[in-house]
Coordinates of C-alpha atoms in Angstrom, one line a residue:
X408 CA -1.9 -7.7 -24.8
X409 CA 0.4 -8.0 -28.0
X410 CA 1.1 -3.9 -27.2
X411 CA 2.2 -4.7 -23.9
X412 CA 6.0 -5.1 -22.9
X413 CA 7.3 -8.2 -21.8
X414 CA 7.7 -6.5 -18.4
X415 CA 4.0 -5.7 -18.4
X416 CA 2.4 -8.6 -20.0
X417 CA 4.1 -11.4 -17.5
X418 CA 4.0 -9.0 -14.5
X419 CA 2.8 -11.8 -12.2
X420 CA 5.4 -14.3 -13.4
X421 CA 8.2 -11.7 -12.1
X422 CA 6.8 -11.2 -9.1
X423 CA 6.5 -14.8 -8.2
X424 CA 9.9 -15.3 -9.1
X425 CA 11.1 -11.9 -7.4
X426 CA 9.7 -14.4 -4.5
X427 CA 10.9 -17.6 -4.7
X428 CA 14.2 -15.4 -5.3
X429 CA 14.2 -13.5 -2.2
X430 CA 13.1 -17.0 -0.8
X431 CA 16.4 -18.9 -2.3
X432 CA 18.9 -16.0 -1.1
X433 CA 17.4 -15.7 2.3
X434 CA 18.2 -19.2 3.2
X435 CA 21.4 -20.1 0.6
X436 CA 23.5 -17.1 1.8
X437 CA 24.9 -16.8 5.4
X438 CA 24.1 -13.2 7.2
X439 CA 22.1 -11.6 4.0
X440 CA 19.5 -10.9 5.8
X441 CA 21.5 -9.1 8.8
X442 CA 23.5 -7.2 6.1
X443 CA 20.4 -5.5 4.2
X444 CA 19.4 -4.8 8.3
X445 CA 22.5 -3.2 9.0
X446 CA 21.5 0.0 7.8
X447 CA 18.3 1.6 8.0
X448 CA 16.1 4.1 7.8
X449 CA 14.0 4.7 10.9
X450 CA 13.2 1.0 11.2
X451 CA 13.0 -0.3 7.3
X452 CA 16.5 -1.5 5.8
X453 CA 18.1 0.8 3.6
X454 CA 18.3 -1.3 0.4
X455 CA 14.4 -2.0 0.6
X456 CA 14.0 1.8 1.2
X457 CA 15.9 2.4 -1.6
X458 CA 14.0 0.5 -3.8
X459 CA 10.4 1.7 -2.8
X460 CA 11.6 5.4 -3.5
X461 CA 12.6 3.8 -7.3
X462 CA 9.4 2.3 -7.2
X463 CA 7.2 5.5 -6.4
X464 CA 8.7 8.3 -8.1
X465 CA 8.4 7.4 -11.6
X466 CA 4.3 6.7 -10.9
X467 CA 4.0 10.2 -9.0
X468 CA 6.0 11.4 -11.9
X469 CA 3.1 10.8 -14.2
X470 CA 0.3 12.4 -11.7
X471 CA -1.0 15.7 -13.5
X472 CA -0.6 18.0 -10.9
X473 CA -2.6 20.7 -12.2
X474 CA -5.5 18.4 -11.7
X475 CA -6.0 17.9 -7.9
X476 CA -8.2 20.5 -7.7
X477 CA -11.0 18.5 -10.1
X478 CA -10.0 15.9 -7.2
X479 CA -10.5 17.6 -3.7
X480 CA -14.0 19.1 -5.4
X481 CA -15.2 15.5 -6.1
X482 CA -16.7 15.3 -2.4
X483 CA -18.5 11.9 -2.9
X484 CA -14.9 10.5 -3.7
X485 CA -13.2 12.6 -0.4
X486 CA -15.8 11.5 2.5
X487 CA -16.5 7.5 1.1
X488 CA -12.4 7.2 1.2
X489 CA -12.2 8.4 4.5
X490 CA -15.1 6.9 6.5
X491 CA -13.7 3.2 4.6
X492 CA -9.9 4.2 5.6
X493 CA -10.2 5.4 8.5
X494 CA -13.6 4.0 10.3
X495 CA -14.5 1.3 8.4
X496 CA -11.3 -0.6 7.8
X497 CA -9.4 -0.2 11.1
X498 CA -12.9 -1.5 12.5
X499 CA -13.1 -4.2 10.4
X500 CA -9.3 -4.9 11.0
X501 CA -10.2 -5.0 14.6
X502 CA -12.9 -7.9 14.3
X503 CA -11.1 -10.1 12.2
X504 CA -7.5 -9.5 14.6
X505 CA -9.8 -11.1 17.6
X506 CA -11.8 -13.7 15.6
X507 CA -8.9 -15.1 13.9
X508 CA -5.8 -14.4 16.3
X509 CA -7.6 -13.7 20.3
X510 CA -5.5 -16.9 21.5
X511 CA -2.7 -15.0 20.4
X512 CA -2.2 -11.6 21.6
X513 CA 1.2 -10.1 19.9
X514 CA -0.1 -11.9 17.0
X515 CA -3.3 -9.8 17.3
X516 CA -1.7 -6.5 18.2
X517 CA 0.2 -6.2 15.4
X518 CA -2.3 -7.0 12.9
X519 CA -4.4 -4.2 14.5
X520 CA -1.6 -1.8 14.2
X521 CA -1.7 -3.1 10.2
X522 CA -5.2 -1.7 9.8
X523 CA -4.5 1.6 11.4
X524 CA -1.5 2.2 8.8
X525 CA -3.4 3.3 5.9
X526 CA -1.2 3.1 2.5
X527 CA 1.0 5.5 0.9
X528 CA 3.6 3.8 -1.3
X529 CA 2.9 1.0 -3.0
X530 CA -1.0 2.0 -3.2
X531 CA 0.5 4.2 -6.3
X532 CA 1.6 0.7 -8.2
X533 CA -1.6 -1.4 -7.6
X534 CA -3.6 1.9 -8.8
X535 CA -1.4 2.4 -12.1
X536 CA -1.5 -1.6 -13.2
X537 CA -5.4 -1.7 -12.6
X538 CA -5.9 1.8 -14.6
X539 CA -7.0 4.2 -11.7
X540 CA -7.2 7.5 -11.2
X541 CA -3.9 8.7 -10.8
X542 CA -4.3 12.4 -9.7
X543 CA -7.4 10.7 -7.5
X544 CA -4.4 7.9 -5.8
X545 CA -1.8 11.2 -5.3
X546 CA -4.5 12.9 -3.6
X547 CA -6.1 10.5 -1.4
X548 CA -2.7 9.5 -0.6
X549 CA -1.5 13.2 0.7
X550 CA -5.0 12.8 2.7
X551 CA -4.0 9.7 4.5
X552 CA -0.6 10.9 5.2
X553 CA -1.7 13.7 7.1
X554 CA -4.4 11.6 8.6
X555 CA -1.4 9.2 9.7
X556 CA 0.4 11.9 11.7
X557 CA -2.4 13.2 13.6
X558 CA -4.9 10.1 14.1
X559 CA -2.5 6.9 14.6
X560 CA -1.6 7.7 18.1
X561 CA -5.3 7.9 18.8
X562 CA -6.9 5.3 17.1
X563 CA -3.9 2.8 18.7
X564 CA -5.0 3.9 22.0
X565 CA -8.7 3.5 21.1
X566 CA -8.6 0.1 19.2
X567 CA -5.7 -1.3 21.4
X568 CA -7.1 0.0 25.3
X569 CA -10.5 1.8 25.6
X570 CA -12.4 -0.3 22.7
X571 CA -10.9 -3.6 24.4
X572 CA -11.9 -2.4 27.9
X573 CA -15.4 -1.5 27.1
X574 CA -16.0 -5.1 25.3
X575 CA -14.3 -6.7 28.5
X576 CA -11.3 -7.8 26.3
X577 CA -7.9 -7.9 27.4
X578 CA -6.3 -4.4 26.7
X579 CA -2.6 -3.7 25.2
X580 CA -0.3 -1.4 26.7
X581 CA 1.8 0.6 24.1
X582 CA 3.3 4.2 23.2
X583 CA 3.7 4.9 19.3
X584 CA 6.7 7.4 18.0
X585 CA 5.0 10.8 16.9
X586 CA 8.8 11.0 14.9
X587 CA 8.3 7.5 13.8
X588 CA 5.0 8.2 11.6
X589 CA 6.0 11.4 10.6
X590 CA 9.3 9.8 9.3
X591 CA 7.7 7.6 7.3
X592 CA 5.4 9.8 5.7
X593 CA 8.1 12.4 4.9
X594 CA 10.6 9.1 3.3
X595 CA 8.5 7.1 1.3
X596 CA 5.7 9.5 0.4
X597 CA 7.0 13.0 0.8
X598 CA 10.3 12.2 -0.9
X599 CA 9.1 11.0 -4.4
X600 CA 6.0 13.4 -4.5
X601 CA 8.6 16.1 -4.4
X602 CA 10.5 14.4 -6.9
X603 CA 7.7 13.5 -9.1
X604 CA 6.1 16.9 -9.2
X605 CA 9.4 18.8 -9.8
X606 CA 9.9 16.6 -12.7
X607 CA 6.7 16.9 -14.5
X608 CA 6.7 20.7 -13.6
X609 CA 10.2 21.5 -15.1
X610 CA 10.2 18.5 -17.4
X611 CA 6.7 19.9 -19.5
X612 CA 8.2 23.7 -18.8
X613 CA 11.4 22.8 -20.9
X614 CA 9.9 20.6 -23.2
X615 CA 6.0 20.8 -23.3
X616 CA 3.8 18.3 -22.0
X617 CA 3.5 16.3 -25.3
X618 CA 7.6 15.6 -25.1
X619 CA 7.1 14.9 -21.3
X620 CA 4.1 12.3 -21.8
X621 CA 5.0 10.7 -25.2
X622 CA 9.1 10.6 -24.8
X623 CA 10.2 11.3 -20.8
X624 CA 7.5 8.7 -19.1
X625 CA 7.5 5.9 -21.6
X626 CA 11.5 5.7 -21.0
X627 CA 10.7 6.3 -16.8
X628 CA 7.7 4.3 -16.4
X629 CA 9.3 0.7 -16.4
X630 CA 11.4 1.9 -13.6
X631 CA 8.6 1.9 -11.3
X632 CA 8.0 -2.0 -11.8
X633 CA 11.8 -2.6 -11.6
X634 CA 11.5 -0.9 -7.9
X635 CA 9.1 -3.3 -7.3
X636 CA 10.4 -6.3 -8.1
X637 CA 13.4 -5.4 -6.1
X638 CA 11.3 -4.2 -3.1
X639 CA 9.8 -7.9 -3.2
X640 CA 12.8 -9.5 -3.6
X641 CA 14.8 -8.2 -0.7
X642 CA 11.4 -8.6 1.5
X643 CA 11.3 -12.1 0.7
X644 CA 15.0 -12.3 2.0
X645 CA 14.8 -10.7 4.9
X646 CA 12.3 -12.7 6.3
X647 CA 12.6 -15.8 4.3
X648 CA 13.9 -17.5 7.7
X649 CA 11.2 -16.5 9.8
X650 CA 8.6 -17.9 6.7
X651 CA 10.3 -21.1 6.7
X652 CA 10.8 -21.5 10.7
X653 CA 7.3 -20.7 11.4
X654 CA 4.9 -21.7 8.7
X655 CA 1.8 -21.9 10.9
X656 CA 2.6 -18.7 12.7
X657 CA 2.4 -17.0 9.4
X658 CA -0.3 -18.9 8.2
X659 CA -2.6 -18.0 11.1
X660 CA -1.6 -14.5 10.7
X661 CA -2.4 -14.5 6.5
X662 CA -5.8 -16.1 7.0
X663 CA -7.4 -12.5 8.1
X664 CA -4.9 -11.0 6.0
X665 CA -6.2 -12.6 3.0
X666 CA -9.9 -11.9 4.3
X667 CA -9.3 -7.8 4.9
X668 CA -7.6 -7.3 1.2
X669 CA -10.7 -9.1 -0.7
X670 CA -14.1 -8.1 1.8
X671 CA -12.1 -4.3 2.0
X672 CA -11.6 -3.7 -1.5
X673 CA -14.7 -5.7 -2.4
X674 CA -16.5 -2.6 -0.6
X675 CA -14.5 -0.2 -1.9
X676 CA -15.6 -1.1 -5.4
X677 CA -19.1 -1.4 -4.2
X678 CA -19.2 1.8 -2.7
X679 CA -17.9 3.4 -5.9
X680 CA -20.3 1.7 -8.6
X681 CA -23.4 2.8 -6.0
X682 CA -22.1 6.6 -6.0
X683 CA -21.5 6.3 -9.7
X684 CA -17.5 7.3 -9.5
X685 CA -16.9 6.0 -12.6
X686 CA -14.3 2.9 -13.4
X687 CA -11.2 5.1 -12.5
X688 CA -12.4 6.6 -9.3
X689 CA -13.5 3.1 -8.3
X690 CA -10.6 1.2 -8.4
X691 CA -8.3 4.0 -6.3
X692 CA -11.1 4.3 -4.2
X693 CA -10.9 0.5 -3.5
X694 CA -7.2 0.4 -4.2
X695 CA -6.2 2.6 -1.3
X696 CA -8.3 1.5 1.0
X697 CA -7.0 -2.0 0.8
X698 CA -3.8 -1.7 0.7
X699 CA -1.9 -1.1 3.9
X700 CA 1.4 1.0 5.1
X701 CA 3.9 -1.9 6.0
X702 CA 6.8 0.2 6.2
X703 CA 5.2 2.1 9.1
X704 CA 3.2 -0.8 10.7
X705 CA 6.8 -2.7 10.9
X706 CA 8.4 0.3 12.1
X707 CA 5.9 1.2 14.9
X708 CA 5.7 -2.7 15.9
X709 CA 9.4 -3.2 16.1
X710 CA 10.0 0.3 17.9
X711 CA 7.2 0.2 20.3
X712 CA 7.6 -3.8 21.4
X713 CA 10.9 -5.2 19.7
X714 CA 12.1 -6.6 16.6
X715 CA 11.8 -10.5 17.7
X716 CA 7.9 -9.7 19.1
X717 CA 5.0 -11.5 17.8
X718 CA 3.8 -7.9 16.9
X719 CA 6.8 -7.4 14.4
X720 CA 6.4 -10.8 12.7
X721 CA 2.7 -10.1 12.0
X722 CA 3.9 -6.3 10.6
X723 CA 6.2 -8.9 8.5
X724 CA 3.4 -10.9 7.4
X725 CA 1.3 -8.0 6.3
X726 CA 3.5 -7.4 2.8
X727 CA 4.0 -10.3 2.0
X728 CA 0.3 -11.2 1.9
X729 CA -0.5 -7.9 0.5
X730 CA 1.5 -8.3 -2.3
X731 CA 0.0 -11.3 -4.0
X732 CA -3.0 -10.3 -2.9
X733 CA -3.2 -6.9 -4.4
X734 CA -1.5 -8.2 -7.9
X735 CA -4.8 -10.2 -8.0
X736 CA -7.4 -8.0 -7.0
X737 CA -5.7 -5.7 -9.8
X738 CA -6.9 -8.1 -12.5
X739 CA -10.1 -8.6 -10.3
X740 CA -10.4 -4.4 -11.0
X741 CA -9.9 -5.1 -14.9
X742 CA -12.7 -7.9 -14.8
X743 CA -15.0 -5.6 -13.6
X744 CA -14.5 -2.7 -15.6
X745 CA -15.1 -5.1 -18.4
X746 CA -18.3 -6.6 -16.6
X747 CA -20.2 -3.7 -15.1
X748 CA -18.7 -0.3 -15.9
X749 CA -19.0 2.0 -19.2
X750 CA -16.3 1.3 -21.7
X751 CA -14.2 4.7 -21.6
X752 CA -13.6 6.8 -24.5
X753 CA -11.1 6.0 -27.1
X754 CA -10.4 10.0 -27.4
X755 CA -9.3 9.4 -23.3

């Protein structure tokens, strides 16, 4: 701990207070939350755009490019993260949207579209703070953004109309944006991977890779936390209104919220220790299948049924669960590395 920044060592401080701060501007200041709307892109404000590109270069700066091949050969790691992102968790997703929510349909729409938008941005961040594998996260990230683009359509329509109809459970009507998903995966993944990889390629070519690691990240690294604390601060004050207004709504919707991060990620680390992945592995296997895409899940919701819908709220909802949650379940990761995993190296 003593060789940790400040910045690093009282992480969770900052973050609460990057939301009681969002919080406190939301409601003090007159139209904020209309002005950070007023420009976007696709359907996320600008400024919070802004600040999750800020937030994800400088960790797919790090990512060892070179290295994904030692990734896409580890097959045990490539089929267990897509059977528990793309079965197991929009399934799961599913169950807990109609136990918790089936009185309230928009409500339970939109937490269904939540499941099916697997995570690509701040997936990088949890996976960093809890020591993952980061050429493993970059990876299985590229996977699931692909996976996004061809799959969401389908999987809405199977989750949201056929599944329903064969259960004898009212069905939901809705269309997603092909150029909606494949905007989002282009802006907040495509964007700083191609920024993060030209860096570390010209970056070690000029200087070598023991300038680029030793000098270059130390000096971009903290950057990435910066984004994030902005990223949480502007959430909180765009929707700090709606929080307040309808506490219950949003509690109701954070209840299976809460329930998907823990029992998902639980089973990710499960899954992980049984096929003997290794601590690193482990944790971005669990790390990205917990986490969820907000910026696409609010941007699909608020295209496809409104930006006042029930289904836009609950796409809301989803980060700012998420956050807290995942900050948690990234000490939870460093508790059980200690507890039940090897200790690694000190030559690593």
């Amino acid at each position: 701990m003593a060789r940790l920044s400040t910045l690093d060592r009282f992480l969770p401080v900052w973050i609460v207070a990057a939301m009681l701060l969002g919080l406190a501007l939301g409601s003090l200041i007159p139209g904020l939350d209309t002005a950070l709307e007023a420009v976007k892109i696709g359907e996320v404000s600008l400024p919070i755009a802004i600040g999750l590109l800020v937030m994800m270069y400088p960790v797919l700066a790090k990512v060892r490019y070179d290295q994904a091949h030692r990734v896409i050969a580890d097959k045990k790691l490539m089929i267990s993260s897509l059977v528990i992102n793309w079965v197991l968790a929009p399934a799961f997703m599913f169950v807990l949207a109609w136990i918790f929510l089936a009185d309230l349909p928009e409500y339970r729409t939109g937490l269904i579209i939540v499941g099916l938008a697997r995570c690509i941005a701040m997936v990088m961040i949890w996976n960093d703070l809890a020591c993952g594998d980061r050429e493993s996260a970059a990876v299985l990230v590229a996977i699931n953004s692909v996976f996004q683009v061809i799959a969401f359509g389908a999987l809405g329509w199977f989750y949201l109309q056929l599944l329903p109809s064969w259960l004898g459970l009212p069905t939901t009507n809705a269309e997603f944006s092909f150029w909606a998903i494949t905007a989002s995966v282009l802006i907040f993944l495509g964007i700083p991977l191609l920024a993060g990889f030209l860096t570390r390629t010209l970056g070690e070519k000029a200087h070598g890779r023991d300038w680029y690691e030793g000098t270059f990240l130390p000096r971009l690294g903290p950057w990435a936390l910066y984004g994030l604390l902005f990223t949480i601060t502007l959430l909180f004050a765009l929707q700090g209104g709606t929080i307040t207004s309808k506490p219950l709504d949003v509690a109701r919707i954070a209840l299976p919220l809460l329930v998907y991060f823990v029992v998902v990620f639980a089973a990710g680390m499960l899954v992980g220790k049984w096929l003997d992945l290794g601590y690193a592995k482990t944790a971005t296997l669990a790390f990205t299948a917990a986490g969820n895409n907000f910026e696409l899940a609010i941007a699909v919701a608020v295209g496809t049924f409104g930006v006042t819908s029930g289904q836009a709220l609950a796409g809301v909802v989803g980060p700012l669960i998420e956050v807290p949650a995942l900050v948690a379940l990234v000490y939870a990761a460093l508790w059980a590395r200690r507890r039940f995993f090897s200790p690694v190296p000190a030559s690593l």
